[in-house]
Coordinates of C-alpha atoms and ligand atoms in Angstrom, one line a residue:
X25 CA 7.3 -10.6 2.3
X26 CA 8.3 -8.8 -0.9
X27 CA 11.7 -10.3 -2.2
X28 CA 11.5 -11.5 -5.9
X29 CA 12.9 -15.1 -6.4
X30 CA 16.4 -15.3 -5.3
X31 CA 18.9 -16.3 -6.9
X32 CA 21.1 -19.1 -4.9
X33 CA 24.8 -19.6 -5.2
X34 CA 27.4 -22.3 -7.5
X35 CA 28.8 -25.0 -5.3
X36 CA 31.8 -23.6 -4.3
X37 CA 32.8 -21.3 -1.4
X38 CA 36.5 -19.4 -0.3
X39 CA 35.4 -18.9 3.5
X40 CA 38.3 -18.4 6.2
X41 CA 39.6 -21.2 8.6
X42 CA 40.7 -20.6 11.7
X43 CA 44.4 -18.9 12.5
X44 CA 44.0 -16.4 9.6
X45 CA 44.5 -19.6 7.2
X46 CA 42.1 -19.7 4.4
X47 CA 40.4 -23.2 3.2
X48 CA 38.1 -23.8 0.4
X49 CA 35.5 -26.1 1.4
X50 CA 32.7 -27.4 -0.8
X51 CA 29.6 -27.0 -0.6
X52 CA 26.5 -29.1 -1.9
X53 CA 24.1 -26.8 -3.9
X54 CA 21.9 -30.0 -3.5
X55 CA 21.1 -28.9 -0.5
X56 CA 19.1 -26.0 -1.8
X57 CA 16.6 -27.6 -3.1
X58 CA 13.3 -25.5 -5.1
X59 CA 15.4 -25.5 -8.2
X60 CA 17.5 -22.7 -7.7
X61 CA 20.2 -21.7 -10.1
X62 CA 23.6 -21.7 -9.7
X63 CA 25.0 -18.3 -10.0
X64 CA 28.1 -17.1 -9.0
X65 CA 27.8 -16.0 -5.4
X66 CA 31.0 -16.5 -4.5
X67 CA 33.9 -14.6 -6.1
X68 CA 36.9 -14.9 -4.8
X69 CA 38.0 -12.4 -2.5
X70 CA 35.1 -10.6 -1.8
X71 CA 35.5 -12.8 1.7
X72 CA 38.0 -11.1 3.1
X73 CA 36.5 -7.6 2.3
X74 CA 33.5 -8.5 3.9
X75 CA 34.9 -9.6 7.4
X76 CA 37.2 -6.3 7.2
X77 CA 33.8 -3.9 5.9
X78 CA 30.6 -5.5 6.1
X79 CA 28.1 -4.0 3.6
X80 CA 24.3 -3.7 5.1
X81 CA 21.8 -1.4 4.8
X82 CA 18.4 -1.0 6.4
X83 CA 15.5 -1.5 3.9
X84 CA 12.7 0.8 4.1
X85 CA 10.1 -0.6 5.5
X86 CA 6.9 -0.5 3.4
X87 CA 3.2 1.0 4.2
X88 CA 0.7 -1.3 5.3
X89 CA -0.1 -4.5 6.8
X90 CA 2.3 -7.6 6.5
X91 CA 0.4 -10.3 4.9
X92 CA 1.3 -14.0 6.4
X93 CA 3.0 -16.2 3.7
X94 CA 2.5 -19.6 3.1
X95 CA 2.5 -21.5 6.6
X96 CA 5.6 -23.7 7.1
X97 CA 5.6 -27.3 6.5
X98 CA 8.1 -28.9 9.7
X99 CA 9.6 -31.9 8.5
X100 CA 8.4 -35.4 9.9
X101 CA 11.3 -36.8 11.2
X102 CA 14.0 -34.3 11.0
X103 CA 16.8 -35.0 13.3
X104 CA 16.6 -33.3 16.9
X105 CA 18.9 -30.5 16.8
X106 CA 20.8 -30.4 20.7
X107 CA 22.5 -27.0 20.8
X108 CA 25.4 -27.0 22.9
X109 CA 27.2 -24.6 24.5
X110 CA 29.6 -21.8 23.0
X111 CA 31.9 -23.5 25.4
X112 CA 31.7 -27.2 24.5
X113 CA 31.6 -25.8 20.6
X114 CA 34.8 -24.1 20.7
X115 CA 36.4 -27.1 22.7
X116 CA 35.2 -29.1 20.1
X117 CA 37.8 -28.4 16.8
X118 CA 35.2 -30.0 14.3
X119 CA 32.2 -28.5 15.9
X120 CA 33.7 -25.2 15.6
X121 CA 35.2 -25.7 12.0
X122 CA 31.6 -26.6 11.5
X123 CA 30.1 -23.5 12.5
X124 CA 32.9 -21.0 10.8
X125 CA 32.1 -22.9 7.7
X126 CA 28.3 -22.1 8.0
X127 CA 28.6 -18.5 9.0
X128 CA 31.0 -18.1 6.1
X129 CA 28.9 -19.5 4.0
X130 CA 26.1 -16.9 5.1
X131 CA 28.9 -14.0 4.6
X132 CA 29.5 -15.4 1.3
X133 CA 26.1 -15.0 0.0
X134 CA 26.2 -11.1 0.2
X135 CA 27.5 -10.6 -3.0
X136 CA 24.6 -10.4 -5.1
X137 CA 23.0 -8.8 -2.3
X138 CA 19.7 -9.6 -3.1
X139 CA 19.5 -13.4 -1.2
X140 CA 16.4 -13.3 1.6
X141 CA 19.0 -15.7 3.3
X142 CA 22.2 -13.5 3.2
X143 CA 23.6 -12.4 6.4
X144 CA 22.8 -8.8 5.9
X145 CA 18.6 -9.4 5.3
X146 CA 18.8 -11.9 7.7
X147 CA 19.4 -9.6 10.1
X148 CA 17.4 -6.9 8.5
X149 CA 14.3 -9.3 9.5
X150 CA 15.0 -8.4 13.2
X151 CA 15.4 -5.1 12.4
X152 CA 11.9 -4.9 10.8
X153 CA 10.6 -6.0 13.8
X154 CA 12.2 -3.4 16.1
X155 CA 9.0 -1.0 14.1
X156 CA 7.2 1.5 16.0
X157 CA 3.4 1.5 16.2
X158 CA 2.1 4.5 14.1
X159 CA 0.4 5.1 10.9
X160 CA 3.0 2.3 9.1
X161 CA 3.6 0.3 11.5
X162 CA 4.0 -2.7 8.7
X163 CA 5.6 -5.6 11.1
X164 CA 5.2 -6.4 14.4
X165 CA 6.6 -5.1 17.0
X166 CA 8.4 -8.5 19.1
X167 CA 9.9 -7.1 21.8
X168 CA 8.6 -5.5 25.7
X169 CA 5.5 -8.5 25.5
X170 CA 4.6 -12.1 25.3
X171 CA 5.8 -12.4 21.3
X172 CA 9.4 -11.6 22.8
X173 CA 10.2 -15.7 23.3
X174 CA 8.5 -17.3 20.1
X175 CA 9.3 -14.7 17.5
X176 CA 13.0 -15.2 18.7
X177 CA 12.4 -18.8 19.0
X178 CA 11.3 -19.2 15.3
X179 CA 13.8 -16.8 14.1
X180 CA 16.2 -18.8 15.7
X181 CA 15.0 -22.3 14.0
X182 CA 14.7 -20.7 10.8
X183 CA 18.4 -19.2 11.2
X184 CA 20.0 -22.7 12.1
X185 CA 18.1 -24.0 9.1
X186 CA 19.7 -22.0 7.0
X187 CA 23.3 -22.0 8.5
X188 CA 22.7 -26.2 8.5
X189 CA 21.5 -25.6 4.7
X190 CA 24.1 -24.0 3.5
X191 CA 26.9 -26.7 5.0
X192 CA 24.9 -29.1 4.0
X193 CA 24.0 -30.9 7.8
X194 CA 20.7 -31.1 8.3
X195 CA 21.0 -31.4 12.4
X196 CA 23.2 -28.0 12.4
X197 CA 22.6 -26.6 15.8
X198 CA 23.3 -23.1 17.3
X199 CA 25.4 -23.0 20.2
X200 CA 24.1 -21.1 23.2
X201 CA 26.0 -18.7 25.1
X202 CA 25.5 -19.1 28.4
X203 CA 26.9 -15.8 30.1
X204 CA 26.5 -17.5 33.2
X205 CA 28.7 -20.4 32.4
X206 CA 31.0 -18.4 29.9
X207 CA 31.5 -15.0 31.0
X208 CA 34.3 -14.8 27.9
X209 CA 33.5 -14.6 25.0
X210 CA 35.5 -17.4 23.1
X211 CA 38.7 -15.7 21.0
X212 CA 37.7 -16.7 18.2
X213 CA 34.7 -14.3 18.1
X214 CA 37.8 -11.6 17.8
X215 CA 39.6 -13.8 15.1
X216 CA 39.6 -11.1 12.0
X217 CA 40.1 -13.6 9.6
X218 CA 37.0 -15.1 11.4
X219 CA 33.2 -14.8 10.1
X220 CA 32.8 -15.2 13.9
X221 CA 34.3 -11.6 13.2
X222 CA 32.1 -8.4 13.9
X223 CA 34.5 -5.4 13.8
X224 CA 31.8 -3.3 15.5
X225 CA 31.6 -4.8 19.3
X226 CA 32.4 -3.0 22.4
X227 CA 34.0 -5.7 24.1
X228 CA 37.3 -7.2 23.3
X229 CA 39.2 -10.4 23.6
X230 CA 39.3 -11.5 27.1
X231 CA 36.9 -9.3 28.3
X232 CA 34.5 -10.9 31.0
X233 CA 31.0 -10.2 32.3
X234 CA 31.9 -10.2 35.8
X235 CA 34.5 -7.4 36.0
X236 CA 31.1 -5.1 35.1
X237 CA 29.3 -5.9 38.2
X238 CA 26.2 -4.8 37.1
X239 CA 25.9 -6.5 34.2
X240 CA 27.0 -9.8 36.0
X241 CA 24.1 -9.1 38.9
X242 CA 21.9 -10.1 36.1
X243 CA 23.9 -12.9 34.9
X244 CA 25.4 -14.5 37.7
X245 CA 23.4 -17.6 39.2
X246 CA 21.5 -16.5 41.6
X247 CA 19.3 -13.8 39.7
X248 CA 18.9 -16.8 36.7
X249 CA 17.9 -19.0 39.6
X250 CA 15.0 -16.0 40.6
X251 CA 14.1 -15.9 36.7
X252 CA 13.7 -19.3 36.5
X253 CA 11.4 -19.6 39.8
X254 CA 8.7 -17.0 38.7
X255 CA 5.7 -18.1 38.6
X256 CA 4.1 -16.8 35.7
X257 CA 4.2 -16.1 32.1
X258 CA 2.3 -12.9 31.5
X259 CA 1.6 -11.4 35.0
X260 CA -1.9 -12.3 36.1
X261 CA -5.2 -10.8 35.1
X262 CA -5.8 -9.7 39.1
X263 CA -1.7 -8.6 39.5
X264 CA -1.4 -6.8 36.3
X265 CA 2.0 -4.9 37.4
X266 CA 3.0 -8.6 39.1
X267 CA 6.9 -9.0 37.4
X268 CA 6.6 -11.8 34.7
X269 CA 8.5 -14.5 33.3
X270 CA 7.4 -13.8 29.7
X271 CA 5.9 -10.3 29.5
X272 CA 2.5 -8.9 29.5
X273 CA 0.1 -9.4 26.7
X274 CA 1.0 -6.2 24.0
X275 CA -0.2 -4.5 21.5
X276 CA 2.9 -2.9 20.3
X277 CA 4.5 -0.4 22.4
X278 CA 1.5 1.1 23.6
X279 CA 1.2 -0.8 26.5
X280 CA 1.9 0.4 30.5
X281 CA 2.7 -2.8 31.2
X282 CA 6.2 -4.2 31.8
X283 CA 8.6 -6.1 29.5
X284 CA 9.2 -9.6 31.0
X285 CA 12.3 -10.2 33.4
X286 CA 14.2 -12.2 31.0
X287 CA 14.1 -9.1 28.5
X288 CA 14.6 -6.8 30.7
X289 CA 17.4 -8.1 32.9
X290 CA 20.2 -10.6 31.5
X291 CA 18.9 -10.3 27.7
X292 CA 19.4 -6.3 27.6
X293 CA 22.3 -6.4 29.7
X294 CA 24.0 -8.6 27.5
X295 CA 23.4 -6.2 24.6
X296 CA 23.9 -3.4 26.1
X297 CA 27.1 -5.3 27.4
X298 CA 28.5 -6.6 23.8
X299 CA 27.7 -3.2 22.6
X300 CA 28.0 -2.0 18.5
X301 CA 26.0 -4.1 16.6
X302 CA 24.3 -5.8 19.5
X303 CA 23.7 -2.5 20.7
X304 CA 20.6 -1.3 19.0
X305 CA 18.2 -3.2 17.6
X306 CA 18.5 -2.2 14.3
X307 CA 22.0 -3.7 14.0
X308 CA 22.2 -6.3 16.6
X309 CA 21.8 -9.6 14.6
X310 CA 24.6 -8.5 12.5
X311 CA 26.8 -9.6 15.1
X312 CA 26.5 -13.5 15.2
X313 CA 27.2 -13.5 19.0
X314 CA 23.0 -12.2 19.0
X315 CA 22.5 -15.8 18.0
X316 CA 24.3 -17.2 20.6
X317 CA 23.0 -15.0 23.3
X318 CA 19.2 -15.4 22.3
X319 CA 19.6 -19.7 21.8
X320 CA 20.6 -18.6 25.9
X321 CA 17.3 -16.9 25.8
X322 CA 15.2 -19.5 24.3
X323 CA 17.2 -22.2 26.7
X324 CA 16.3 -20.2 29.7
X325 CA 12.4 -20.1 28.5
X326 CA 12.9 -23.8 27.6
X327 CA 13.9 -25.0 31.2
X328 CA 11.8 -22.6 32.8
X329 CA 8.9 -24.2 31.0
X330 CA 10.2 -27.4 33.0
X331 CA 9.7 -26.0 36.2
X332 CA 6.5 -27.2 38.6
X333 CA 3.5 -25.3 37.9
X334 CA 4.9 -23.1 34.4
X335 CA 2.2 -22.8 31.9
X336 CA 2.8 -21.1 28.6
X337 CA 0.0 -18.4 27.7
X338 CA -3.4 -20.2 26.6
X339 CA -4.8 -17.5 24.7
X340 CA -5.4 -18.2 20.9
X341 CA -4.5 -14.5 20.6
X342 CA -0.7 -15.6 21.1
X343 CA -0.7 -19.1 20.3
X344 CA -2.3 -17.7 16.7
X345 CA 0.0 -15.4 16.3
X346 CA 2.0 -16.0 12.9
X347 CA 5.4 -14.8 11.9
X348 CA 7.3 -14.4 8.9
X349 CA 11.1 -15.8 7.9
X350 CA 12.5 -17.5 5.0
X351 CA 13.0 -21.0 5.1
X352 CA 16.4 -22.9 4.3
X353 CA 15.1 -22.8 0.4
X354 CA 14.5 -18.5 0.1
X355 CA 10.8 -18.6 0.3
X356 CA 8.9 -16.8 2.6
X357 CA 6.9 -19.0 5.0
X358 CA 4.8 -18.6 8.3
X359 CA 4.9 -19.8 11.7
X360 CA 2.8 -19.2 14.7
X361 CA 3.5 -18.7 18.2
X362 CA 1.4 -22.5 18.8
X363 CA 4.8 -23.7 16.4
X364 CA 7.1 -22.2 18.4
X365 CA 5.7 -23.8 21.6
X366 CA 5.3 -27.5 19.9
X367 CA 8.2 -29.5 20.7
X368 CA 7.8 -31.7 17.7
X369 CA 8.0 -28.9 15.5
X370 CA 10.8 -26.8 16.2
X371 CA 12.4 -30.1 18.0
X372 CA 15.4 -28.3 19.7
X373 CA 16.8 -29.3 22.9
X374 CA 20.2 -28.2 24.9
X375 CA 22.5 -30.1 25.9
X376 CA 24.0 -28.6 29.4
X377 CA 27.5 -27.3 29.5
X378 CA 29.9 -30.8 30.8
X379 CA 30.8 -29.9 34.4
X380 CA 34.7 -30.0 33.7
X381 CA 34.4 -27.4 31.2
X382 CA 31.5 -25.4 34.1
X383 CA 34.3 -25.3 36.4
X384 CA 36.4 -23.1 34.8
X385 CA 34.2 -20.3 34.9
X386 CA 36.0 -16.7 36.5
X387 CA 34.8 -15.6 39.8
X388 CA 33.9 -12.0 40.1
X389 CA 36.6 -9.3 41.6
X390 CA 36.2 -9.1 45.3
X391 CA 36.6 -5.2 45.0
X392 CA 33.7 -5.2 42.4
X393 CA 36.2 -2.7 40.1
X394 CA 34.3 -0.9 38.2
X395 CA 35.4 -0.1 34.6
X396 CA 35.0 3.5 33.3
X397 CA 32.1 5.3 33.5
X398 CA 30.8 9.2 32.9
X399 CA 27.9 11.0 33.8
X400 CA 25.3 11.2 30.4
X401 CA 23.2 14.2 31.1
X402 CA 22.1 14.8 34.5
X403 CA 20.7 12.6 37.0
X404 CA 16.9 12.9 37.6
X405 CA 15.2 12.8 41.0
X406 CA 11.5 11.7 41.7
X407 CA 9.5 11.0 44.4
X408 CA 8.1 8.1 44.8
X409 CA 4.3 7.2 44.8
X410 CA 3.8 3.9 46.3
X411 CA 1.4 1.1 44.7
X412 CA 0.6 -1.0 47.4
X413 CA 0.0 -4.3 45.5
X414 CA 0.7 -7.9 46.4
X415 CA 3.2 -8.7 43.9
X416 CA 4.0 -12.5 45.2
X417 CA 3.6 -13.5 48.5
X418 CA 6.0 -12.5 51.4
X419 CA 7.5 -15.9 51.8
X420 CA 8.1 -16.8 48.5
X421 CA 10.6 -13.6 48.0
X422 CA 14.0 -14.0 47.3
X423 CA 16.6 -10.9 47.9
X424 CA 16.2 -10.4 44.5
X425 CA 12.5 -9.6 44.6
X426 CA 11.6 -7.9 47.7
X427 CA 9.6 -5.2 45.8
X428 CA 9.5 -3.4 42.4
X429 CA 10.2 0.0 41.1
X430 CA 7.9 1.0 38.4
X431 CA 9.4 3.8 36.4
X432 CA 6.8 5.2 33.8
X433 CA 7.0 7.2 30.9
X434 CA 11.0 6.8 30.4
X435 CA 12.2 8.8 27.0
X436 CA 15.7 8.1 26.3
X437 CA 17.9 9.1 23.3
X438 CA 18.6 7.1 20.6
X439 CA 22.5 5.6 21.2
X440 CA 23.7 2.8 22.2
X441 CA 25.4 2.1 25.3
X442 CA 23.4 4.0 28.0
X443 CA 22.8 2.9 31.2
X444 CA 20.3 4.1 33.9
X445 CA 21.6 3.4 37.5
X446 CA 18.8 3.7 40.0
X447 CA 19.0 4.3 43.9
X448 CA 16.6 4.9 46.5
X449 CA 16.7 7.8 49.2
X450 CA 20.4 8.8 47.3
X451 CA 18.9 11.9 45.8
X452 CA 23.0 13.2 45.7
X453 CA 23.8 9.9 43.5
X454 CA 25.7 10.6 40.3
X455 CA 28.2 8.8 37.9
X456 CA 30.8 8.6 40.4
X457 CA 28.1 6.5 43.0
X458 CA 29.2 3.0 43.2
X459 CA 26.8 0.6 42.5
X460 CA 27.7 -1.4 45.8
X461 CA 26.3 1.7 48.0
X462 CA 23.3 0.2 49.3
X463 CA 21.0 2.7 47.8
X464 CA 21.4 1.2 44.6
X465 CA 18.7 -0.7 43.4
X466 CA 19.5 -1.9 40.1
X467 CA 20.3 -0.5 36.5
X468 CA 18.4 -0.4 32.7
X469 CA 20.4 -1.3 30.2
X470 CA 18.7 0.7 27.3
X471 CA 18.5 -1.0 24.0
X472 CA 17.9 1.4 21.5
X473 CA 15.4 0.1 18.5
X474 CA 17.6 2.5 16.4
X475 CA 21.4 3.4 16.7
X476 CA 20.4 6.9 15.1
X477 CA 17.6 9.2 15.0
X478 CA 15.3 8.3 12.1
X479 CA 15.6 10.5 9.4
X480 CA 12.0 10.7 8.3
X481 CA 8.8 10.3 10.2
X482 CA 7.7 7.5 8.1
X483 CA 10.2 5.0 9.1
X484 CA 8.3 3.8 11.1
X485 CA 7.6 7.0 12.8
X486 CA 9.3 6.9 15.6
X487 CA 8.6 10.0 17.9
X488 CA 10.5 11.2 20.8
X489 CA 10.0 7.8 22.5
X490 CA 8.7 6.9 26.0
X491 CA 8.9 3.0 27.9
X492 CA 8.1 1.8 31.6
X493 CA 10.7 -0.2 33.2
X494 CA 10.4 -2.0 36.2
X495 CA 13.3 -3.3 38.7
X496 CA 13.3 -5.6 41.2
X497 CA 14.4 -3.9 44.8
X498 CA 16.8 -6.0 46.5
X499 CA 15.5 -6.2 50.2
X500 CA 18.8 -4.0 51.7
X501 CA 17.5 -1.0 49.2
X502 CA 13.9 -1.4 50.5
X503 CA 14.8 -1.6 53.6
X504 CA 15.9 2.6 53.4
X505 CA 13.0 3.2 51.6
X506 CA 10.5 3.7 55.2
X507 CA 7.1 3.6 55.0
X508 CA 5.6 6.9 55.2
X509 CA 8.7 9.0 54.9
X510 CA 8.6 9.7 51.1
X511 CA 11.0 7.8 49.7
X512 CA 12.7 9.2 46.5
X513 CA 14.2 7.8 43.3
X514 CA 17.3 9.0 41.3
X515 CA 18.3 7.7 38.3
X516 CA 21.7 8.2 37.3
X517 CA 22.7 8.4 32.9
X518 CA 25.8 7.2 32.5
X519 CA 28.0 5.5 29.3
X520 CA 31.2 3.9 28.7
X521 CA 33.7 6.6 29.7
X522 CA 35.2 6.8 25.9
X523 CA 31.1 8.2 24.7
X524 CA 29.9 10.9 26.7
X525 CA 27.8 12.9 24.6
X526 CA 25.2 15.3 27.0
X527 CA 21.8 14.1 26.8
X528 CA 18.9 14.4 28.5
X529 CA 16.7 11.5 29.8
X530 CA 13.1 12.4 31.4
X531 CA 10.6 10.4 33.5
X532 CA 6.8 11.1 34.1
X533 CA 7.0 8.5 37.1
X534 CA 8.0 6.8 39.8
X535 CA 6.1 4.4 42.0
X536 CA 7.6 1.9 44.7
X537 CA 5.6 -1.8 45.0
X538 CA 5.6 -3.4 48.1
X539 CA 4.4 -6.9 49.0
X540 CA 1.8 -7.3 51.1
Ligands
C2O609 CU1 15.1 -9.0 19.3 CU2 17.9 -9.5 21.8 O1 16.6 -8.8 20.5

């Protein structure tokens, strides 16, 4: 961590109410303790601009090898922060007036932009994470492994610590958007006069997971159900393609292995979904719906660690792992993953959506409309080598999991919004394929770590860039997939009709997984 001494704001903030009304609300520098001096953070006006323009650049990532500040102190007997959902928030007048004051507070710090705790270099710290391995590979890389759920989880913590700093409540808690529950995002995300506000996003008021029916196959109930019933972690030792809860152990991108099924399935959809900002990487906790959508995350590892038989990784490689953030006070402070997993020191529960407010939850369409889509590049056609491997045993299946498709060596352009639909035995698939023809097995949201090329090698070197993906096979799809009769996959580029932009995607490999 390389940020001089901050300087921390004077005690009074203009941050928008809700209904385009402004309110000035006060808040307690006392709160921010470490003797910081009151400086004039918050002119008036500069508010507004910021909702209507938000100012954020990317820093440039320096040479070299992180080194791990000062470990983190969790306070004895801080209150238990219960994160509720979006849902119940936004029911909830002062819950939400709660949570606009505290990400208006975070807006408000931009200006000096030189805060560690502004909402700009807050973000920037996930974007430094989103690195590439190479020659200056200077942070970790936290996604496609085992660091995915603890890095998140203590970014997270050290988020709400802020937000509950800056509004003076020391049991401030996230809410969690459960896409399952909440398929809408809440109005007031789309509120201009809003720091909820993010000018960028693909979706609009009103707009619901399940009229994009593949993004909702990997929200709806039944596929968080199969998430939440795998048995392990990090795929075993003996089963090393075996789909995972958590994600194989990695060492940066290098690895063959495949991300976990969290990351891969509702997580990325859900990006890939919001679109903008959530995106890519690089921009995605700019939008303050990420923080919503990974406390979902972190509440999905948090009940699956609940489950009969779960087990968190043992191995002091991961639970020794340190991270970096900023504490609510602008110094830099570790944690490790063995933090993260400690109940009494990040000391967050959830509190489960009330069931009057669960009912209201939209149903999908019957007819499974699809909203519109174009071809991106041309569809590619592979056949498929089969790795006979005992992924889980026959019985324990579910018609989510009756095999896995392994696609290796995927290179994909950097934008935002690409999706890669993938059927069996449909080598004639293309954009205009439904996805409820039976060939379809399932689609990759791609994430990109950057929302453009890089411009120099030396950010973080990114070369033309190559991941393995695997997808479960529902058991209809495997089913016209016969054994011995060279089964073939097609993966079909498309985007969001209004981008089409003619690029290529290419694939070393293909390889179908059958139980045994
Ligand atoms: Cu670090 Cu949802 O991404």
């Amino acid at each position: 961590m390389r940020k001089d001494e901050p300087r921390m704001g004077r005690s009074r903030v203009e941050g928008p109410a809700l209904g385009g009304s402004r309110r000035e609300f006060l808040r307690d520098a006392s709160v921010l303790a470490g003797g910081l001096a009151a400086a004039g953070l918050f002119a008036p006006g500069a508010f507004g601009a910021l909702v209507d323009q938000p100012a954020c650049g990317f820093p440039t990532p320096p040479a070299g090898t992180e080194p791990q500040a000062q470990a983190y102190t969790f306070p004895a007997g801080a209150p238990q922060r219960v994160r509720r959902s979006l849902q119940e928030v936004v029911a909830d007048p002062a819950a939400l007036q709660q949570l606009v004051n505290a990400y208006g507070a975070l807006k408000a710090l931009l200006s000096p932009p030189d805060s560690p705790i502004n909402w700009c270099n807050q973000a920037n710290i996930h974007y430094n994470h989103c690195s590439f391995p190479g020659p200056n590979a200077y942070y970790l890389q936290i996604h496609f492994g085992w660091l995915f759920f603890p890095w998140h989880r203590g970014y997270l913590y050290f988020y709400e610590t802020i937000l509950g700093g800056l509004i003076g409540d020391t049991s401030f808690a996230l809410p969690y958007w459960d896409w399952t529950t909440t398929p809408v995002v809440p109005d007031v995300f789309f509120d201009v006069n809003s720091p909820l506000y993010d000018p960028n996003r693909s979706i609009v008021a009103g707009q619901s997971i399940v009229d994009d029916p593949e993004v909702y196959y990997y929200t709806q109930a039944s596929y968080i159900t199969y998430l939440e019933n795998l048995p392990n972690y990090s795929p075993p030792a003996s089963n090393p393609l075996a789909p995972s809860f958590g994600g194989p152990p990695d060492d940066d991108e290098g690895n063959p292995q495949f991300q976990g099924k969290v990351e891969a399935g509702p997580h990325d959809a859900v990006h890939s979904w919001v679109g903008g900002d959530m995106g890519s990487f690089d921009t995605a906790a700019r939008d303050l719906l990420f923080f919503g959508h990974h406390a979902n995350v972190d509440r999905l590892w948090w009940l699956w660690q609940q489950g009969a038989g779960h087990a968190n990784p043992t191995s002091p490689t991961w639970l020794n792992q340190w991270f970096n953030f900023w504490n609510a006070q602008a110094n830099p402070v570790s944690m490790t993953v063995a933090d993260a997993v400690n109940p009494q020191a990040v000391n967050v529960v959830y509190k489960a959506l009330p069931q009057a407010l669960a009912a209201a939850a939209p149903r999908p369409r019957a007819s499974g409309r699809e909203e519109g889509f174009v071809a991106e590049g041309n569809p590619v056609t592979l056949p498929l080598a089969s790795k006979q491997r005992a992924l889980v045993a026959r019985e324990s299946l579910t018609a989510f999991a009756a095999g896995e498709l392994h696609l290796e060596g995927v290179e994909t352009p950097h934008q935002r919004g690409i999706r890669l639909r993938v059927f069996i035995n449909k080598p004639d698939a293309d954009a205009s394929t439904p996805i409820t023809d039976p060939h379809y097995v399932g689609t990759i949201f791609l994430v990109p770590m950057r929302s453009q090329p890089p411009l120099a090698a030396n950010q973080h070197g990114m070369p033309a860039h190559a991941h393995n993906y695997s997808l479960v096979v529902p058991d209809r799809a495997l089913a016209l997939a016969k054994e011995g009769e060279e089964p073939k996959v097609t993966v079909v580029p498309v985007r969001r009709a209004e981008k089409a932009a003619g690029v290529q995607i290419k694939l070393k490999s293909a390889a179908l997984v059958r139980p045994k």
